[in-house]
Coordinates of C-alpha atoms and ligand atoms in Angstrom, one line a residue:
M1 CA -29.6 -18.3 15.0
N2 CA -30.7 -18.7 11.4
Q3 CA -28.1 -18.7 8.6
H4 CA -29.3 -15.3 7.3
S5 CA -29.3 -13.4 10.5
H6 CA -27.5 -10.0 10.5
D7 CA -25.8 -10.9 13.9
P8 CA -22.1 -10.2 13.3
D9 CA -21.1 -12.6 16.1
A10 CA -22.9 -15.5 14.3
L11 CA -21.2 -14.5 11.1
R12 CA -17.8 -14.5 12.9
A13 CA -18.4 -18.1 14.1
R14 CA -19.2 -19.2 10.6
H15 CA -16.2 -17.3 9.3
R16 CA -14.0 -19.1 11.8
A17 CA -15.4 -22.5 10.9
V18 CA -14.8 -22.2 7.2
M19 CA -11.9 -19.7 6.5
P20 CA -8.2 -20.2 7.2
E21 CA -6.9 -19.3 10.7
W22 CA -4.2 -17.1 9.2
L23 CA -6.8 -14.8 7.6
G24 CA -6.8 -12.1 10.4
L25 CA -9.7 -10.0 11.3
Y26 CA -9.6 -6.5 12.9
Y27 CA -11.3 -6.0 16.3
E28 CA -12.4 -8.2 19.2
R29 CA -15.8 -8.1 17.7
P30 CA -15.1 -8.1 14.0
L31 CA -17.0 -5.7 11.8
E32 CA -19.3 -6.5 8.9
L33 CA -19.3 -3.4 6.6
T34 CA -22.4 -3.4 4.5
H35 CA -22.4 -0.1 2.6
G36 CA -20.5 3.2 2.1
E37 CA -20.7 6.7 0.7
G38 CA -18.0 9.2 0.3
R39 CA -15.6 8.8 3.2
H40 CA -18.1 6.9 5.4
V41 CA -19.1 3.3 5.8
W42 CA -21.8 1.6 7.8
D43 CA -21.8 -1.8 9.6
A44 CA -24.6 -4.4 9.7
E45 CA -25.9 -3.0 13.0
G46 CA -26.3 0.4 11.4
N47 CA -23.3 2.2 13.0
R48 CA -21.6 4.8 10.8
Y49 CA -17.8 5.2 10.7
L50 CA -15.4 7.7 9.2
D51 CA -13.2 5.5 7.0
F52 CA -9.5 6.4 7.4
F53 CA -8.2 3.1 5.9
G54 CA -10.3 2.6 2.7
G55 CA -10.1 -1.2 2.8
I56 CA -6.3 -1.1 2.8
L57 CA -5.8 2.0 0.6
T58 CA -8.1 0.6 -2.0
T59 CA -11.1 2.9 -1.9
M60 CA -9.0 5.6 -3.5
T61 CA -11.4 8.3 -4.4
A62 CA -14.7 7.6 -2.5
H63 CA -17.1 5.0 -1.5
A64 CA -20.0 4.6 -4.0
L65 CA -18.5 7.2 -6.3
P66 CA -21.4 7.8 -8.8
E67 CA -19.0 8.0 -11.8
V68 CA -17.4 4.6 -11.0
T69 CA -20.8 2.9 -10.2
K70 CA -22.2 4.2 -13.4
A71 CA -19.3 3.0 -15.5
V72 CA -19.4 -0.5 -13.8
G73 CA -23.2 -0.8 -14.3
E74 CA -23.1 0.2 -17.9
Q75 CA -20.2 -2.1 -18.8
A76 CA -21.8 -5.0 -16.9
G77 CA -24.9 -4.4 -18.9
R78 CA -23.0 -4.7 -22.1
I79 CA -20.5 -7.6 -21.6
L80 CA -18.8 -8.9 -18.5
H81 CA -16.0 -10.9 -20.0
T82 CA -14.2 -11.3 -23.3
S83 CA -10.6 -12.4 -22.3
T84 CA -7.3 -10.9 -23.6
L85 CA -7.7 -13.0 -26.8
Y86 CA -9.9 -10.2 -28.2
L87 CA -9.3 -6.5 -28.6
S88 CA -10.7 -4.5 -25.6
R89 CA -11.2 -0.7 -25.9
P90 CA -11.4 0.0 -22.2
M91 CA -8.2 -2.0 -21.6
V92 CA -6.2 -0.2 -24.4
E93 CA -7.5 3.2 -23.1
L94 CA -6.5 2.6 -19.5
A95 CA -3.1 1.2 -20.6
E96 CA -2.6 4.3 -22.7
R97 CA -3.3 6.6 -19.8
I98 CA -1.2 4.7 -17.3
A99 CA 1.7 4.4 -19.8
A100 CA 1.6 8.2 -20.3
L101 CA 1.4 8.9 -16.6
S102 CA 4.2 6.4 -15.6
G103 CA 7.1 8.5 -16.8
I104 CA 8.6 5.4 -18.3
P105 CA 9.7 5.9 -21.9
D106 CA 8.2 3.5 -24.5
A107 CA 6.1 2.0 -21.8
R108 CA 4.1 -1.2 -22.1
V109 CA 1.4 -2.2 -19.6
F110 CA 0.2 -5.6 -18.5
F111 CA -2.9 -5.9 -16.4
T112 CA -3.3 -8.4 -13.6
T113 CA -6.0 -8.9 -10.9
S114 CA -4.0 -8.1 -7.8
G115 CA -0.8 -6.5 -6.5
T116 CA 0.7 -9.9 -5.8
E117 CA 0.3 -10.9 -9.4
A118 CA 1.8 -7.6 -10.4
T119 CA 4.8 -8.3 -8.2
D120 CA 5.1 -11.8 -9.6
T121 CA 5.0 -10.5 -13.2
A122 CA 7.6 -7.9 -12.4
L123 CA 9.9 -10.5 -10.9
L124 CA 9.3 -12.8 -13.9
L125 CA 10.2 -10.0 -16.3
A126 CA 13.3 -8.9 -14.4
T127 CA 14.6 -12.4 -13.8
A128 CA 14.0 -13.4 -17.5
Y129 CA 15.5 -10.2 -18.8
R130 CA 18.6 -10.5 -16.7
G131 CA 19.0 -14.2 -16.7
S132 CA 19.3 -14.2 -12.9
N133 CA 17.1 -15.2 -10.0
Q134 CA 18.9 -12.8 -7.5
I135 CA 16.7 -10.0 -6.2
L136 CA 17.5 -7.1 -3.9
A137 CA 14.6 -6.3 -1.6
M138 CA 14.3 -3.9 1.3
R139 CA 14.2 -4.9 4.9
N140 CA 10.7 -4.4 6.4
S141 CA 9.2 -4.8 2.9
Y142 CA 5.9 -6.4 1.7
H143 CA 5.0 -7.1 -1.9
G144 CA 2.3 -9.8 -1.8
R145 CA 1.3 -13.2 -0.8
S146 CA 2.4 -15.6 -3.6
F147 CA 5.3 -18.0 -3.3
S148 CA 7.5 -15.6 -5.2
S149 CA 6.3 -12.5 -3.3
V150 CA 6.8 -13.9 0.2
G151 CA 10.3 -14.8 -1.0
I152 CA 11.2 -11.1 -1.2
T153 CA 9.3 -10.0 1.9
G154 CA 11.5 -8.5 4.6
N155 CA 8.9 -8.8 7.4
R156 CA 8.6 -12.1 9.2
S157 CA 5.0 -11.4 10.2
W158 CA 4.1 -11.7 6.5
S159 CA 6.5 -14.3 5.2
P160 CA 5.4 -17.8 6.2
T161 CA 8.2 -19.7 4.5
S162 CA 11.9 -19.3 4.0
L163 CA 11.7 -21.4 0.8
S164 CA 11.8 -19.3 -2.3
P165 CA 12.3 -19.6 -6.0
L166 CA 14.5 -16.5 -5.7
Q167 CA 17.7 -15.7 -4.0
T168 CA 16.9 -12.6 -2.0
L169 CA 19.4 -10.1 -0.5
Y170 CA 17.9 -7.6 1.9
V171 CA 19.1 -4.0 1.8
H172 CA 19.1 -1.3 4.5
G173 CA 17.2 1.9 4.0
G174 CA 13.4 1.7 4.1
V175 CA 13.1 2.5 7.8
R176 CA 14.5 5.9 8.7
S177 CA 14.1 6.1 12.4
R178 CA 15.1 2.6 13.6
G179 CA 18.0 0.3 12.8
P180 CA 21.8 0.8 12.8
Y181 CA 21.8 4.1 10.8
A182 CA 18.9 5.8 12.6
E183 CA 21.1 8.3 14.4
L184 CA 22.8 9.6 11.2
T185 CA 21.8 12.7 9.3
D186 CA 19.8 12.2 6.1
A187 CA 22.9 12.6 3.9
D188 CA 25.0 10.2 6.0
Y189 CA 22.1 7.8 6.2
I190 CA 21.9 7.6 2.4
A191 CA 25.7 7.3 2.2
A192 CA 25.7 4.4 4.7
C193 CA 22.9 2.6 2.8
V194 CA 24.7 3.0 -0.5
A195 CA 27.9 1.7 1.0
D196 CA 25.9 -1.3 2.4
L197 CA 24.5 -1.9 -1.1
E198 CA 27.9 -1.7 -2.8
D199 CA 29.4 -4.0 -0.2
L200 CA 26.5 -6.5 -0.7
L201 CA 27.0 -6.5 -4.5
Q202 CA 30.7 -7.1 -4.1
Q203 CA 30.0 -10.2 -2.1
T204 CA 27.4 -11.5 -4.6
A205 CA 28.4 -13.9 -7.3
G206 CA 26.7 -13.4 -10.7
G207 CA 24.5 -10.6 -11.8
V208 CA 21.6 -9.5 -9.7
A209 CA 18.3 -9.1 -11.6
A210 CA 16.6 -6.2 -9.8
L211 CA 16.0 -4.2 -6.8
I212 CA 12.3 -4.1 -5.7
A213 CA 11.2 -1.4 -3.3
E214 CA 8.2 0.4 -2.0
P215 CA 8.9 4.1 -1.9
V216 CA 6.9 4.3 1.3
Q217 CA 6.6 0.9 2.9
G218 CA 2.9 0.1 3.4
V219 CA 2.5 -3.1 5.5
G220 CA 5.8 -2.0 7.1
G221 CA 4.0 0.9 8.8
F222 CA 4.4 3.8 6.4
T223 CA 8.1 4.0 6.8
A224 CA 10.3 5.6 4.2
P225 CA 13.9 6.6 3.6
P226 CA 15.0 10.2 3.2
D227 CA 14.2 11.5 -0.3
G228 CA 16.9 10.7 -2.8
L229 CA 17.9 7.2 -1.4
Y230 CA 16.6 5.4 -4.4
A231 CA 18.2 7.9 -6.8
A232 CA 21.5 7.1 -5.1
F233 CA 20.8 3.4 -5.3
R234 CA 19.9 3.8 -8.9
E235 CA 23.4 5.0 -9.7
V236 CA 25.0 1.9 -8.2
L237 CA 22.5 -0.4 -9.9
A238 CA 22.9 1.2 -13.3
R239 CA 26.6 0.5 -13.2
E240 CA 25.8 -3.3 -13.3
G241 CA 22.7 -3.1 -15.4
I242 CA 20.5 -4.1 -12.4
L243 CA 16.8 -3.1 -12.9
W244 CA 14.8 -1.0 -10.4
I245 CA 11.2 -2.0 -9.7
S246 CA 9.2 0.5 -7.9
D247 CA 6.2 -1.1 -6.1
E248 CA 3.6 1.7 -6.3
V249 CA 0.7 -0.5 -5.1
Q250 CA 0.2 1.8 -2.1
T251 CA 2.0 5.0 -3.1
G252 CA 0.7 5.5 -6.6
W253 CA -1.9 8.0 -8.1
G254 CA -0.9 11.0 -6.0
R255 CA -1.7 9.6 -2.5
T256 CA 1.6 10.9 -1.2
G257 CA 0.6 14.4 -2.2
D258 CA 3.9 15.8 -3.2
H259 CA 4.2 13.3 -6.1
F260 CA 2.0 11.3 -8.5
W261 CA 4.3 8.3 -7.9
G262 CA 6.3 7.5 -4.8
W263 CA 9.5 7.1 -6.9
Q264 CA 9.4 10.8 -7.8
A265 CA 10.7 11.6 -4.4
H266 CA 13.8 9.9 -5.7
G267 CA 13.4 11.1 -9.3
E268 CA 16.8 12.6 -9.9
N269 CA 18.0 9.6 -11.8
G270 CA 14.9 9.1 -13.9
P271 CA 12.0 6.7 -13.7
P272 CA 12.3 3.1 -12.6
D273 CA 12.6 0.3 -15.2
L274 CA 9.4 -1.3 -13.9
L275 CA 6.5 0.0 -11.9
T276 CA 3.8 -2.1 -10.3
F277 CA 0.3 -0.9 -9.3
A278 CA -2.9 -2.3 -7.9
K279 CA -5.2 -1.4 -4.9
G280 CA -6.6 2.1 -5.5
I281 CA -6.8 2.3 -9.3
G282 CA -10.0 0.2 -9.5
N283 CA -11.5 1.7 -6.4
G284 CA -12.3 -1.8 -5.2
M285 CA -12.5 -3.6 -8.6
S286 CA -9.6 -5.9 -8.9
V287 CA -7.1 -4.1 -11.1
G288 CA -3.3 -4.6 -10.8
G289 CA -0.5 -4.4 -13.3
V290 CA 3.0 -3.7 -14.4
V291 CA 4.5 -1.0 -16.5
A292 CA 7.9 -1.5 -18.1
R293 CA 9.8 -0.2 -21.0
A294 CA 9.2 -2.2 -24.1
E295 CA 12.6 -4.0 -24.1
V296 CA 12.0 -5.4 -20.7
M297 CA 8.3 -6.1 -21.1
N298 CA 8.8 -7.9 -24.4
S299 CA 11.7 -10.0 -23.1
L300 CA 9.5 -13.1 -22.3
S301 CA 10.2 -15.9 -24.8
A302 CA 6.9 -17.7 -24.2
N303 CA 3.2 -16.7 -24.2
S304 CA 1.7 -15.3 -21.0
I305 CA -1.9 -14.3 -20.2
S306 CA -4.1 -13.5 -17.2
T307 CA -7.6 -14.7 -18.0
F308 CA -9.2 -12.1 -15.7
G309 CA -6.5 -9.4 -16.0
G310 CA -7.9 -6.3 -17.7
S311 CA -11.5 -7.5 -17.8
P312 CA -13.9 -5.0 -19.2
V313 CA -15.8 -4.1 -16.0
T314 CA -12.6 -3.5 -14.0
M315 CA -11.1 -1.4 -16.8
A316 CA -14.2 0.7 -17.1
A317 CA -14.0 1.2 -13.3
G318 CA -10.3 2.1 -13.5
L319 CA -10.9 4.6 -16.3
A320 CA -13.8 6.4 -14.5
N321 CA -11.9 6.4 -11.2
L322 CA -8.6 7.7 -12.7
G323 CA -10.5 10.3 -14.7
Y324 CA -12.2 11.5 -11.6
L325 CA -8.9 11.6 -9.7
L326 CA -7.2 13.7 -12.3
E327 CA -10.1 16.1 -13.0
H328 CA -10.5 16.8 -9.4
D329 CA -6.8 17.1 -8.6
L330 CA -7.0 14.6 -5.8
Q331 CA -3.2 14.6 -5.5
G332 CA -3.4 18.3 -4.6
N333 CA -6.2 17.4 -2.1
A334 CA -4.0 14.7 -0.6
R335 CA -1.2 17.2 -0.2
R336 CA -3.3 19.9 1.3
V337 CA -5.7 17.9 3.5
G338 CA -3.0 15.3 4.3
G339 CA -0.6 18.1 5.3
L340 CA -3.2 19.5 7.7
L341 CA -4.0 16.1 9.1
I342 CA -0.3 15.2 9.8
E343 CA 0.1 18.6 11.5
R344 CA -2.9 18.0 13.8
L345 CA -1.6 14.5 14.6
R346 CA 1.9 15.8 15.4
A347 CA 0.4 18.3 17.7
V348 CA -1.7 15.6 19.5
A349 CA 1.3 13.3 19.7
A350 CA 3.6 16.0 21.2
G351 CA 1.6 15.5 24.5
L352 CA 1.5 11.7 24.5
D353 CA 4.4 9.4 25.3
V354 CA 2.6 6.4 23.8
V355 CA 3.4 8.0 20.4
R356 CA 7.0 7.6 19.2
E357 CA 6.6 9.1 15.8
V358 CA 4.1 10.6 13.3
R359 CA 5.4 10.1 9.8
G360 CA 4.4 9.9 6.2
R361 CA 3.3 12.4 3.5
G362 CA 0.0 13.3 1.9
L363 CA -2.8 10.9 2.9
M364 CA -0.4 8.1 3.9
I365 CA 0.3 8.8 7.6
G366 CA 1.9 6.4 10.1
V367 CA 1.7 6.8 13.9
E368 CA 4.2 4.5 15.6
L369 CA 3.2 3.5 19.1
V370 CA 5.4 2.4 22.0
R371 CA 5.1 1.2 25.5
P372 CA 4.9 4.5 27.3
G373 CA 8.2 5.6 28.6
T374 CA 10.1 3.2 26.4
D375 CA 11.2 2.8 22.8
E376 CA 9.6 -0.6 22.5
P377 CA 7.1 -1.0 19.7
S378 CA 3.7 -1.7 21.2
P379 CA 1.3 -3.8 19.1
E380 CA -0.9 -3.8 22.3
A381 CA -1.2 0.0 22.2
A382 CA -2.1 -0.2 18.5
A383 CA -4.8 -2.8 19.2
L384 CA -6.2 -0.6 22.0
V385 CA -6.3 2.5 19.8
L386 CA -7.9 0.6 17.0
E387 CA -10.7 -0.6 19.3
A388 CA -11.2 2.8 20.9
A389 CA -11.3 4.6 17.5
R390 CA -13.9 2.2 16.3
E391 CA -16.0 2.9 19.4
H392 CA -15.8 6.6 18.5
G393 CA -16.7 6.0 14.9
L394 CA -13.3 6.0 13.2
L395 CA -11.7 3.2 11.2
V396 CA -7.9 3.2 10.9
G397 CA -5.4 0.4 10.0
K398 CA -2.3 -1.1 11.6
G399 CA 1.1 -2.1 10.3
G400 CA 4.8 -2.2 11.2
L401 CA 6.8 -5.2 12.5
G402 CA 4.4 -7.0 14.8
G403 CA 1.6 -4.4 14.2
G404 CA 2.8 -1.5 16.4
A405 CA 2.0 1.4 14.0
L406 CA -1.3 2.9 13.1
R407 CA -1.9 3.4 9.4
I408 CA -4.0 6.3 8.2
A409 CA -5.0 6.4 4.5
P410 CA -8.5 7.8 3.9
P411 CA -10.1 8.1 0.4
M412 CA -8.3 11.0 -1.4
T413 CA -11.5 13.1 -1.5
L414 CA -11.2 13.7 2.3
T415 CA -12.4 17.1 3.3
V416 CA -10.8 19.5 5.8
A417 CA -13.8 19.0 8.1
E418 CA -13.4 15.2 8.0
A419 CA -9.7 15.4 8.6
E420 CA -10.3 17.6 11.7
E421 CA -13.0 15.3 13.0
G422 CA -10.8 12.2 12.4
A423 CA -7.9 13.8 14.1
E424 CA -10.0 14.6 17.2
L425 CA -11.4 11.1 17.3
L426 CA -8.0 9.6 17.0
A427 CA -6.6 11.9 19.7
D428 CA -9.3 10.7 22.1
A429 CA -8.5 7.1 21.3
L430 CA -4.8 7.7 21.8
R431 CA -5.3 9.4 25.2
W432 CA -7.6 6.6 26.3
A433 CA -5.1 3.9 25.2
Q434 CA -2.3 5.7 27.0
E435 CA -4.3 5.8 30.2
R436 CA -5.2 2.1 29.9
L437 CA -1.6 1.2 29.4
R438 CA -0.5 3.2 32.4
D439 CA -3.1 1.6 34.6
G440 CA -1.6 -1.6 33.6
Ligands
PLP1 C1 3.3 -2.6 -1.5 C2 2.4 -3.8 -1.8 N1 2.7 -4.5 -2.9 C3 1.9 -5.6 -3.2 C4 0.8 -5.9 -2.4 C5 0.0 -7.1 -2.8 O1 -1.3 -6.7 -3.3 P1 -2.5 -7.7 -3.3 O2 -2.9 -7.8 -1.8 O3 -3.5 -7.0 -4.2 O4 -2.1 -9.0 -3.9 C6 0.5 -5.1 -1.3 C7 -0.7 -5.5 -0.5 O5 -0.9 -5.0 0.6 C8 1.3 -4.0 -1.0 O6 1.0 -3.3 0.0

């Protein structure tokens, strides 16, 4: 087979020979996606798929959105790179828009090239500001792949080392329907998690720097606490001056439908001190960043730069993408179409014992699968459904401890017709997987 063949199996062999083993690929016969348009993508063999995962929630508006493509092309034709040593109009403009949208008073924005680097920056800021390397993180959390980020990852599938520059204490609360408090009412659940946090803080010597939390856990399988948990945590944290970092890498920009930021479901006690973002804002261009109030952002006592952070092409993409999202009220679309999709999926799930729970909000929907007739998470079922959905022309993602939950997060321009089509395709895949598991 020659090196330039379009055979995906040959490409897979080459991938295996040169890439790390831990870089996982979806599907028994991994896919090579070659182009996309709207909510659809095509593979190298010409098959078309409805995309319900958007390259891990990153194709936020649509594939090949003309506004973004044009902005990227025009900026690329002018200048690709200048560095943060020089003034950049697109960077300042995007920072202004994000600062205003963040809800954080006197906000400052620092751009990075990934969510991981945004996490790392938030941790650097919080630990420097507080003079402490102690961090509270949620069980079942994920915040990135760097040495500092895996040190606050409460999910062993994604945390390859126990070594860490930070001292991390894991808090209960991100997973509503499993764990020791699952049977409690929402109010009692929140009270129990707050009591756990207070107890933890009492046992901890020295001041804790910050709590970092995803309002809806992404890699964790789209699990979330009852609304209000982080507002209740905030009260406890505020007593000791502990900062709250909201990781909005997956939940930002209106994807959850009800709110522009995930933290707003817990908004009673104001915005977080720091907010991190990445993934969707660049629609595939690498844009990440941190927003913090000035006092926290300016607390570093040495210089810090990101050579590629805020590069002109990525900023132009972010501005065009965000402009499109706001002008077309894609948050409203996520609420309406996501609401319909979740209803359809709940109706399908009601007749299937392979599905334990359909959860989420807006266009961030998790479907937790179990071994039929049990409460045991079933990564096997999730893998079967992924394969079957692909065969039917639908791409979805996986998550949860060990990978037992499906993750559904289409581009936010999803239409009602596409939501209905996707729900039917997924229903077929779920039924097929359940049969397969029963047959043994
Ligand atoms: C909530 C959350 N934070 C941070 C990250 C890290 O982002 P990146 O993969 O861009 O480094 C991710 C990636 O999945 C994420 O889901």
